[in-house]
Structures are given as structure tokens and as C-alpha cells.
Short mmCIF file of C-alpha atoms in Angstrom, two decimals:
data_model
loop_
_atom_site.label_atom_id
_atom_site.label_comp_id
_atom_site.label_asym_id
_atom_site.label_seq_id
_atom_site.Cartn_x
_atom_site.Cartn_y
_atom_site.Cartn_z
CA MET A 17 69.59 47.19 -29.88
CA LEU A 18 72.51 49.09 -28.83
CA LEU A 19 70.40 52.79 -28.80
CA LEU A 20 67.83 51.72 -26.30
CA PRO A 21 69.46 51.97 -23.46
CA LEU A 22 71.50 55.26 -24.23
CA CYS A 23 68.19 56.92 -25.10
CA SER A 24 66.71 55.46 -21.66
CA SER A 25 70.17 56.91 -19.98
CA ASN A 26 70.04 60.37 -21.64
CA GLN A 27 66.32 60.38 -20.82
CA LYS A 28 67.11 59.68 -17.21
CA LYS A 29 69.44 62.47 -16.84
CA ARG A 30 67.13 65.06 -18.34
CA GLU A 31 64.49 64.02 -16.07
CA GLY A 32 67.02 64.40 -13.09
CA ARG A 33 68.18 67.84 -14.14
CA MET A 34 64.28 68.77 -14.35
CA PHE A 35 63.85 67.63 -11.10
CA ASP A 36 66.44 69.55 -9.45
CA ARG A 37 65.37 72.75 -11.28
CA LEU A 38 61.92 72.12 -9.82
CA LYS A 39 62.98 71.36 -6.55
CA LYS A 40 65.10 74.56 -6.39
CA LEU A 41 61.79 76.38 -7.61
CA PHE A 42 59.65 74.96 -5.15
CA SER A 43 62.29 75.84 -2.10
CA LYS A 44 62.33 79.22 -3.40
CA THR A 45 58.82 79.65 -3.56
CA LEU A 46 58.34 78.24 0.00
CA LYS A 47 60.99 80.53 1.14
CA ASP A 48 59.72 83.80 -0.32
CA SER A 49 55.93 82.36 1.10
CA GLY A 50 57.62 82.25 4.88
CA GLU A 51 58.60 85.75 4.45
CA GLU A 52 55.54 87.08 3.04
CA SER A 53 53.62 85.66 5.96
CA SER A 54 56.12 86.62 8.80
CA ARG A 55 55.56 90.19 7.17
CA GLU A 56 52.12 89.67 7.29
CA ASN A 57 51.81 88.58 10.96
CA ASN A 58 53.98 91.24 11.70
CA THR A 59 51.96 93.77 10.12
CA ASN A 60 48.96 92.12 11.71
CA SER A 61 50.29 92.37 15.19
CA LYS A 62 51.56 96.27 14.81
CA GLU A 63 47.65 96.71 13.64
CA GLU A 64 46.54 95.03 16.82
CA LEU A 65 49.08 96.96 18.84
CA SER A 66 47.97 100.16 17.35
CA SER A 67 44.30 99.34 17.72
CA THR A 68 44.94 98.51 21.36
CA GLU A 69 46.49 102.02 21.84
CA ILE A 70 43.61 103.70 20.11
CA ILE A 71 40.98 101.56 22.35
CA GLU A 72 42.90 102.74 25.54
CA SER A 73 43.10 106.20 24.61
CA ARG A 74 39.57 106.12 23.93
CA GLU A 75 38.56 105.05 27.20
CA PRO A 76 36.19 108.00 28.92
CA GLU A 77 37.83 109.56 31.57
CA PRO A 78 36.21 109.69 35.09
CA PRO A 79 34.27 112.57 35.99
CA LYS A 80 36.29 114.89 37.76
CA ARG A 81 35.12 115.18 41.31
CA THR A 82 34.02 118.70 42.46
CA GLU A 83 34.31 119.87 46.14
CA LYS A 84 30.99 120.63 47.75
CA THR A 85 30.28 123.70 49.40
CA ALA A 86 29.66 123.72 53.45
CA LYS A 87 25.80 124.56 52.88
CA ALA A 88 25.66 121.66 50.26
CA ARG A 89 27.08 119.16 52.95
CA LYS A 90 24.81 120.54 55.65
CA ASP A 91 21.91 120.17 53.27
CA GLU A 92 22.79 116.64 52.70
CA ASN A 93 23.16 115.84 56.50
CA GLU A 94 19.85 117.12 57.28
CA GLU A 95 18.07 115.39 54.54
CA ILE A 96 19.94 111.97 56.22
CA ILE A 97 18.80 113.01 59.43
CA GLN A 98 15.34 113.54 58.35
CA GLU A 99 14.88 110.32 56.72
CA LYS A 100 16.30 108.40 59.77
CA ARG A 101 13.68 110.42 62.02
CA LEU A 102 11.11 109.11 59.44
CA ASP A 103 12.00 105.62 59.69
CA ILE A 104 12.11 105.86 63.36
CA GLN A 105 8.72 107.05 63.63
CA LYS A 106 7.39 104.36 61.10
CA LYS A 107 8.93 101.76 63.32
CA THR A 108 8.14 103.06 66.80
CA PRO A 109 4.13 102.40 66.82
CA SER A 110 4.61 98.67 65.74
CA SER A 111 7.40 98.18 68.61
CA ILE A 112 5.30 99.76 71.08
CA SER A 113 2.09 97.73 70.13
CA THR A 114 4.18 94.46 70.67
CA GLN A 115 4.61 95.29 74.34
CA GLN A 116 1.06 95.06 75.59
CA GLU A 117 0.72 95.60 79.36
CA GLU A 118 0.38 92.18 81.28
CA ILE A 119 -3.66 91.26 82.34
CA ILE A 120 -4.01 88.29 84.69
CA ARG A 121 -6.96 87.02 86.54
CA ARG A 122 -8.06 87.72 90.09
CA ASP A 123 -7.17 84.34 90.93
CA GLU A 124 -3.74 84.39 89.96
CA ILE A 125 -2.82 87.69 91.79
CA ASP A 126 -1.27 86.14 94.98
CA ASP A 127 0.77 83.45 92.77
CA LYS A 128 2.13 86.48 90.93
CA ILE A 129 2.81 88.34 94.28
CA ARG A 130 4.49 85.39 95.97
CA THR A 131 6.74 84.69 92.91
CA ILE A 132 8.04 88.19 92.94
CA LEU A 133 8.73 88.14 96.78
CA LEU A 134 10.38 84.52 96.69
CA ASP A 135 12.39 85.56 93.75
CA SER A 136 13.76 88.22 95.98
CA ASP A 137 14.97 86.41 98.46
CA VAL A 138 12.08 87.30 100.84
CA SER A 139 11.22 84.58 103.25
CA PHE A 140 8.43 82.42 102.99
CA ASP A 141 6.46 83.53 106.10
CA THR A 142 6.95 87.00 105.47
CA THR A 143 5.85 86.43 101.88
CA GLU A 144 2.74 84.81 103.25
CA LYS A 145 2.27 88.00 106.00
CA ILE A 146 2.34 90.47 102.65
CA ILE A 147 -0.16 88.34 100.76
CA GLU A 148 -2.44 88.27 103.69
CA ASP A 149 -2.17 92.06 103.93
CA MET A 150 -3.03 92.31 100.45
CA ASP A 151 -6.48 90.23 100.72
CA THR A 152 -8.56 93.52 100.53
CA PHE A 153 -6.94 94.55 97.29
CA ILE A 154 -7.27 90.93 95.79
CA ARG A 155 -10.99 90.63 96.92
CA LYS A 156 -11.88 93.98 95.19
CA SER A 157 -10.12 93.65 91.96
CA LYS A 158 -11.96 93.29 89.10
CA LYS A 159 -11.83 89.48 87.31
CA LYS A 160 -8.96 90.66 85.31
CA VAL A 161 -6.34 93.15 86.45
CA SER A 162 -3.37 94.59 85.08
CA MET A 163 0.56 93.49 86.51
CA GLU A 164 1.28 97.27 86.84
CA ASN A 165 -1.79 97.52 88.98
CA VAL A 166 -0.73 94.67 91.15
CA LYS A 167 2.69 96.10 91.53
CA VAL A 168 1.27 99.72 92.68
CA ALA A 169 -0.48 98.01 95.58
CA LEU A 170 2.17 95.84 96.60
CA ARG A 171 4.35 98.76 96.70
CA GLU A 172 1.90 100.55 98.72
CA THR A 173 1.55 97.42 101.10
CA LEU A 174 5.23 96.94 101.46
CA LYS A 175 5.58 100.97 102.25
CA GLU A 176 3.10 100.27 105.23
CA ILE A 177 5.11 97.16 106.47
CA MET A 178 8.46 98.97 106.45
CA SER A 179 7.11 102.48 107.88
CA SER A 180 5.12 100.79 110.83
CA GLU A 181 8.65 99.20 111.82
CA ASN A 182 10.95 101.86 110.74
CA PRO A 183 9.94 104.94 112.59
CA LYS A 184 12.10 108.15 111.57
CA PHE A 185 15.32 108.25 113.45
CA ASP A 186 17.63 111.16 113.07
CA ILE A 187 21.01 110.36 114.55
CA LEU A 188 22.35 113.59 114.12
CA ASN A 189 19.74 115.12 116.47
CA PRO A 190 19.80 112.56 119.30
CA GLY A 191 18.85 115.16 122.03
CA LYS A 192 21.77 114.04 124.27
CA LYS A 193 25.58 114.50 124.43
CA PRO A 194 27.39 112.54 124.27
CA TYR A 195 25.15 109.65 122.55
CA ILE A 196 26.48 106.55 123.04
CA VAL A 197 25.69 103.56 120.53
CA LEU A 198 26.99 100.30 121.58
CA PHE A 199 27.53 97.38 118.45
CA LEU A 200 26.42 94.00 118.60
CA GLY A 201 27.26 91.25 115.93
CA ILE A 202 29.33 88.21 115.13
CA ASN A 203 32.44 87.97 113.23
CA GLY A 204 32.36 88.64 109.66
CA THR A 205 29.05 90.35 109.46
CA GLY A 206 30.84 93.80 108.98
CA LYS A 207 30.30 94.98 112.38
CA THR A 208 33.99 96.69 112.56
CA THR A 209 33.93 98.52 109.31
CA SER A 210 30.23 99.55 110.07
CA ILE A 211 31.47 101.37 113.22
CA ALA A 212 34.33 103.83 111.20
CA LYS A 213 31.86 103.89 108.45
CA LEU A 214 29.07 105.70 111.13
CA ALA A 215 32.35 107.71 112.59
CA TYR A 216 32.61 108.87 108.85
CA TYR A 217 29.36 109.83 108.31
CA LEU A 218 28.97 111.69 111.51
CA LYS A 219 32.33 113.44 111.50
CA ASN A 220 31.35 114.66 107.71
CA HIS A 221 28.21 115.93 109.26
CA GLY A 222 30.40 118.40 111.50
CA LYS A 223 30.01 116.16 114.71
CA LYS A 224 32.61 114.95 117.22
CA VAL A 225 33.23 111.01 117.52
CA VAL A 226 35.31 108.80 119.69
CA VAL A 227 35.48 105.09 119.19
CA SER A 228 35.80 102.74 122.02
CA ALA A 229 37.70 99.42 120.98
CA SER A 230 36.12 96.98 123.50
CA ASP A 231 36.52 93.82 121.41
CA THR A 232 39.31 92.79 123.75
CA PHE A 233 38.88 89.20 123.22
CA ARG A 234 40.34 89.77 119.59
CA ALA A 235 43.68 91.56 118.73
CA GLY A 236 42.99 91.93 115.15
CA ALA A 237 39.84 93.62 116.02
CA ILE A 238 41.48 96.41 117.99
CA GLU A 239 44.38 96.30 115.23
CA GLN A 240 41.77 97.08 112.60
CA LEU A 241 39.92 99.87 114.57
CA THR A 242 43.38 101.29 115.02
CA PHE A 243 43.91 101.45 111.23
CA LEU A 244 40.22 102.64 110.28
CA CYS A 245 40.35 105.40 113.04
CA ASN A 246 43.59 106.31 111.77
CA MET A 247 42.57 106.55 108.14
CA ILE A 248 39.54 108.79 108.96
CA ASP A 249 41.15 111.01 111.97
CA VAL A 250 38.87 109.79 114.76
CA PRO A 251 40.26 109.36 117.86
CA LEU A 252 40.20 105.69 119.38
CA ILE A 253 40.16 104.49 123.18
CA LYS A 254 41.92 101.00 123.66
CA ASN A 255 43.72 98.83 125.76
CA SER A 256 45.79 95.66 125.18
CA ALA A 257 44.02 92.29 124.05
CA GLY A 258 42.52 90.67 127.13
CA SER A 259 41.77 93.55 129.12
CA ASP A 260 38.27 94.26 130.70
CA PRO A 261 35.95 95.22 127.57
CA ALA A 262 33.77 97.26 130.00
CA SER A 263 36.42 99.36 131.44
CA VAL A 264 37.31 100.38 127.88
CA ALA A 265 34.00 101.89 127.30
CA PHE A 266 33.91 103.26 130.56
CA ASP A 267 37.02 105.33 129.76
CA ALA A 268 35.67 106.43 126.36
CA VAL A 269 32.39 107.48 127.64
CA GLN A 270 34.56 109.51 130.70
CA HIS A 271 36.72 110.84 127.63
CA ALA A 272 33.62 112.04 125.75
CA ALA A 273 32.20 113.89 128.58
CA ALA A 274 35.44 115.55 129.33
CA LYS A 275 36.25 116.58 125.56
CA ASN A 276 32.58 117.58 124.83
CA ILE A 277 32.54 114.87 121.99
CA ASP A 278 29.14 114.31 120.64
CA TYR A 279 29.22 110.47 120.02
CA VAL A 280 30.64 107.32 121.39
CA LEU A 281 30.60 104.59 119.04
CA ILE A 282 31.61 101.07 121.15
CA ASP A 283 32.74 98.01 119.77
CA SER A 284 32.04 94.59 121.52
CA ALA A 285 33.14 90.76 120.98
CA GLY A 286 32.29 89.36 117.84
CA ARG A 287 32.01 85.76 118.72
CA MET A 288 28.91 83.40 117.96
CA GLN A 289 25.70 84.64 119.33
CA THR A 290 25.83 81.25 121.32
CA ASN A 291 28.81 81.93 123.40
CA LYS A 292 27.19 82.46 126.78
CA ASN A 293 30.37 83.86 128.58
CA LEU A 294 30.92 86.60 125.63
CA LEU A 295 27.05 87.28 125.83
CA ASP A 296 27.64 88.12 129.51
CA GLU A 297 30.59 90.35 128.74
CA MET A 298 28.44 92.21 126.56
CA LYS A 299 25.85 92.66 128.99
CA LYS A 300 28.33 93.85 131.46
CA ILE A 301 29.14 96.52 128.80
CA LYS A 302 26.01 97.39 128.66
CA ARG A 303 25.28 98.07 132.28
CA VAL A 304 28.50 100.07 132.73
CA ALA A 305 28.39 101.84 129.85
CA LYS A 306 24.48 102.67 129.61
CA PRO A 307 24.18 103.16 125.96
CA ASP A 308 21.52 105.31 124.27
CA ILE A 309 20.95 102.69 121.61
CA THR A 310 22.05 99.22 120.89
CA VAL A 311 22.44 98.40 117.36
CA LEU A 312 22.95 94.91 115.78
CA VAL A 313 24.85 94.52 112.59
CA LEU A 314 23.63 91.98 110.17
CA ASP A 315 24.94 90.68 107.20
CA ALA A 316 22.35 90.68 104.38
CA MET A 317 23.71 87.72 102.66
CA ILE A 318 23.04 85.18 104.95
CA GLY A 319 19.40 85.16 104.69
CA GLN A 320 17.36 83.61 107.46
CA ASP A 321 20.54 82.90 109.33
CA ALA A 322 20.31 86.75 110.18
CA VAL A 323 17.36 86.28 111.26
CA SER A 324 18.22 83.76 113.79
CA GLN A 325 21.18 85.50 115.13
CA ALA A 326 18.88 88.58 115.90
CA ASP A 327 16.65 86.36 118.00
CA THR A 328 19.35 85.14 119.82
CA PHE A 329 20.48 88.81 120.46
CA LEU A 330 16.80 90.11 121.16
CA LYS A 331 16.29 87.21 123.78
CA GLU A 332 20.17 87.53 125.41
CA ILE A 333 20.79 91.24 125.44
CA SER A 334 18.33 93.22 123.69
CA PHE A 335 18.78 95.56 120.83
CA ASP A 336 17.02 98.84 119.39
CA ALA A 337 17.88 99.03 115.79
CA ILE A 338 19.88 97.02 112.82
CA ILE A 339 22.32 98.08 110.26
CA LEU A 340 22.44 95.72 107.42
CA THR A 341 25.62 95.23 105.45
CA LYS A 342 26.82 93.94 102.12
CA LEU A 343 23.59 95.28 100.11
CA ASP A 344 25.94 96.00 97.50
CA THR A 345 26.31 91.96 96.96
CA ASP A 346 22.40 91.24 97.73
CA ALA A 347 21.26 92.05 94.26
CA LYS A 348 17.69 91.09 95.51
CA GLY A 349 17.49 92.53 98.94
CA GLY A 350 14.86 90.47 100.45
CA ALA A 351 16.39 90.59 103.45
CA VAL A 352 15.43 93.87 104.63
CA LEU A 353 11.78 92.86 104.28
CA THR A 354 12.21 89.57 106.25
CA MET A 355 14.10 91.67 109.09
CA SER A 356 11.48 94.48 109.03
CA ASN A 357 8.53 92.03 109.35
CA GLU A 358 10.12 89.18 111.43
CA ILE A 359 12.62 90.88 113.87
CA LYS A 360 10.31 93.97 114.41
CA LYS A 361 13.44 96.48 114.86
CA PRO A 362 14.26 99.45 112.45
CA ILE A 363 16.70 99.52 110.01
CA ILE A 364 18.48 102.85 110.42
CA PHE A 365 21.51 102.42 108.11
CA VAL A 366 22.81 99.90 105.55
CA GLY A 367 26.24 99.35 104.00
CA ILE A 368 26.19 99.41 100.05
CA GLY A 369 29.93 99.38 99.48
CA GLN A 370 33.67 99.02 100.28
CA GLU A 371 34.34 102.57 100.67
CA MET A 372 33.87 104.69 103.92
CA ASP A 373 30.86 106.74 102.35
CA ASP A 374 28.81 103.58 101.14
CA PHE A 375 27.05 104.02 103.97
CA ILE A 376 23.61 105.37 103.99
CA PRO A 377 20.42 106.08 106.20
CA PHE A 378 17.78 103.55 105.28
CA THR A 379 14.46 104.76 103.92
CA PRO A 380 11.55 102.64 102.90
CA GLU A 381 11.29 104.23 99.56
CA TRP A 382 15.15 103.42 98.99
CA TYR A 383 14.52 100.03 99.23
CA LEU A 384 11.04 100.11 97.03
CA ASP A 385 13.03 101.71 94.22
CA LYS A 386 15.31 98.66 94.81
CA ILE A 387 13.04 95.87 94.84
CA LEU A 388 10.31 96.91 92.68
CA PRO A 389 12.03 99.12 89.90
#
């Protein structure tokens, strides 16, 4: 009975010592296994690194660029140019074929002409007159006609109208010395500037000019002419504001005769055309100075009102020709046709800009190129 517990105690001791040995053995085995795994990982990393290095070293090098010779570059450029030319040639026929000429019916001609003229700011009355003048062309046209032929006929009609109302006027050879020009026009039309521009134009063509500051009702007009004449180096005859305008004009004519001057350009009061007193003063200047030509200056931008101004001046004073200003700001230019048809006076010069040389003799051809390009 006493031996059983003893045997049991010894057995437990033996089992404990065995367990300790197994534990140590197991720990050693784990330690050895871990070191082996670490060595394997390091080996694998080194192999991978070596493999990467090998892969990188084996990447193909880019081909070396070789410099092209001048001849090679020239040949290449010529090939490109030739390809572009061929491409353009391929595209050109199709683009041209899409731009077909406009064809209209005979009964549409008058409406087309009316649209062209009214869009160019020609007055309604003048437009209808032009259509009447084209009646022969319209009646003789076929059932269908090209718009190009209509424009050609319209151009010829307009040329006839303007040529009949604008006979050739050679201001450089008037046949008289001094040649006296009286200027009419209300303030704001560009009258004073046009006087200076004409003086500049004549001077540049070798002519001697004197200007008369006969708008004595406005001190600013005398100052403006003084400045402009100094700028273009042309003599000016003037007096104080409020003096008799006719006497200033007379002095200018006498000065020109004494100094063998070719032209006398006379300014006049620029108030509204309805001011009777000023109109009377202009008539007095005309009686005293006896101008060879009286020119009305009109603003192309004011349209039908310019025709009204011209009618009043024509009835009260009469004039011989027109200078039309500010055509550079009148993109359509219909005022020229209206003036030629309704006023029946020739347009001799047009202002086309702000500079002194922006002033040219008027010709129907110049105008037609502007209105019917």
C-alpha cells in the first residue's frame, strides 16, 4: 500500500524531466528552422536582386540617332510639300463645285436690285429710279438669269447715271487765275477741314493757294483755319471775329491777284441752312468775291438730311458742285448715288479719312468698286 504513492511520485519526476528535454529539443528545432528560413529569404532576395539587375542590363538600348545630310532633309521636305499639293488638288474641285453661281428668275430681278441698293443706304426714290432705268435689261432677260449678270447690268446703269451727273472736272487746270472757290455748308460737315485738305492737295500739285477765313461769326472757325493753314504752310487772310465776311473774302482775292496766286479758297458761316440772316451774308460774299465755283460740303453719314440741306442751299444761294465727307465712316456709301440722282450736281471730291491726304477726286469707277465689289 505504501509503495504505490512512491511509484507514482517517481514516475511523475521522470515524466517531468522528459518533458523538459522535449521542450528544449523543440525550442532548438524551432530556432534552427527560423534561421534556415531567414537564410532562405535572404538568398531569395539576393537572387531576385541579381535577376532584376540582369533584366535591367538586358533592356535593349535605343538606336543611335544619325544626323541627316542636307540633301536628305531637302528630299524629305520636298516630299511633304508634294503631298500637301496633292491633298489641295484633291480638295479643290469639291470646294469649287459647292460654290455654285446664284440663279434667279426674271420676276425676281427687281427685288434683288432693290435689296442691294437699299442695303447700301441708297434712298427709296433713287432705288426705284434705278430699277426703272434697268427695265430694258429686265424685259430682255431670259426666264432665269445669273446674279452675276444682274450685277454687271446694274453697274453699267449706275455708271451711266453718275457719269451724266458728274462731268469731268479738272480743278488743276481751270483756265483762270486766280481761280476762286466759295465753300458752303453747316457746322459739323467737315467744311473747314475740307478747305484745308483741298489747299493741301493743290499745293502738292505745285499750285499757289491762299485761304480766306470768312466765317467771322464763329471765332473757333478762324482759330481752326489758322492752325490748319500753319500746319500745311498755306497763307491765310483773316480778320477779327464779327468783322464783315465779304470784306475778308475781297481782301483775299486782291491778295491773290497781287501775288500771282493760283487759287483762293473762301470759307463761309456754317450755321443751319434755315438761318436767313446768314444765308444773306453768304449771298453777299458771293456777289463781292464772284467765285468761279461754289461748292457745298455735305456729310455722307446723315443720309436723307444731306439732301434736304442741299435743296435749301440750292434754292437760296445755288451751288455748282459737292464735296462729300466722312465716306470712311459710311461703309455702304449709298449717299453718293442719292446725291447724284436727286441733287443733280457733280461730286468733285470725297473725304475718306482724318489725314490731310485722305482727300481724293471722285470718279464713278472708284465708287462702283466700293458699292459693288
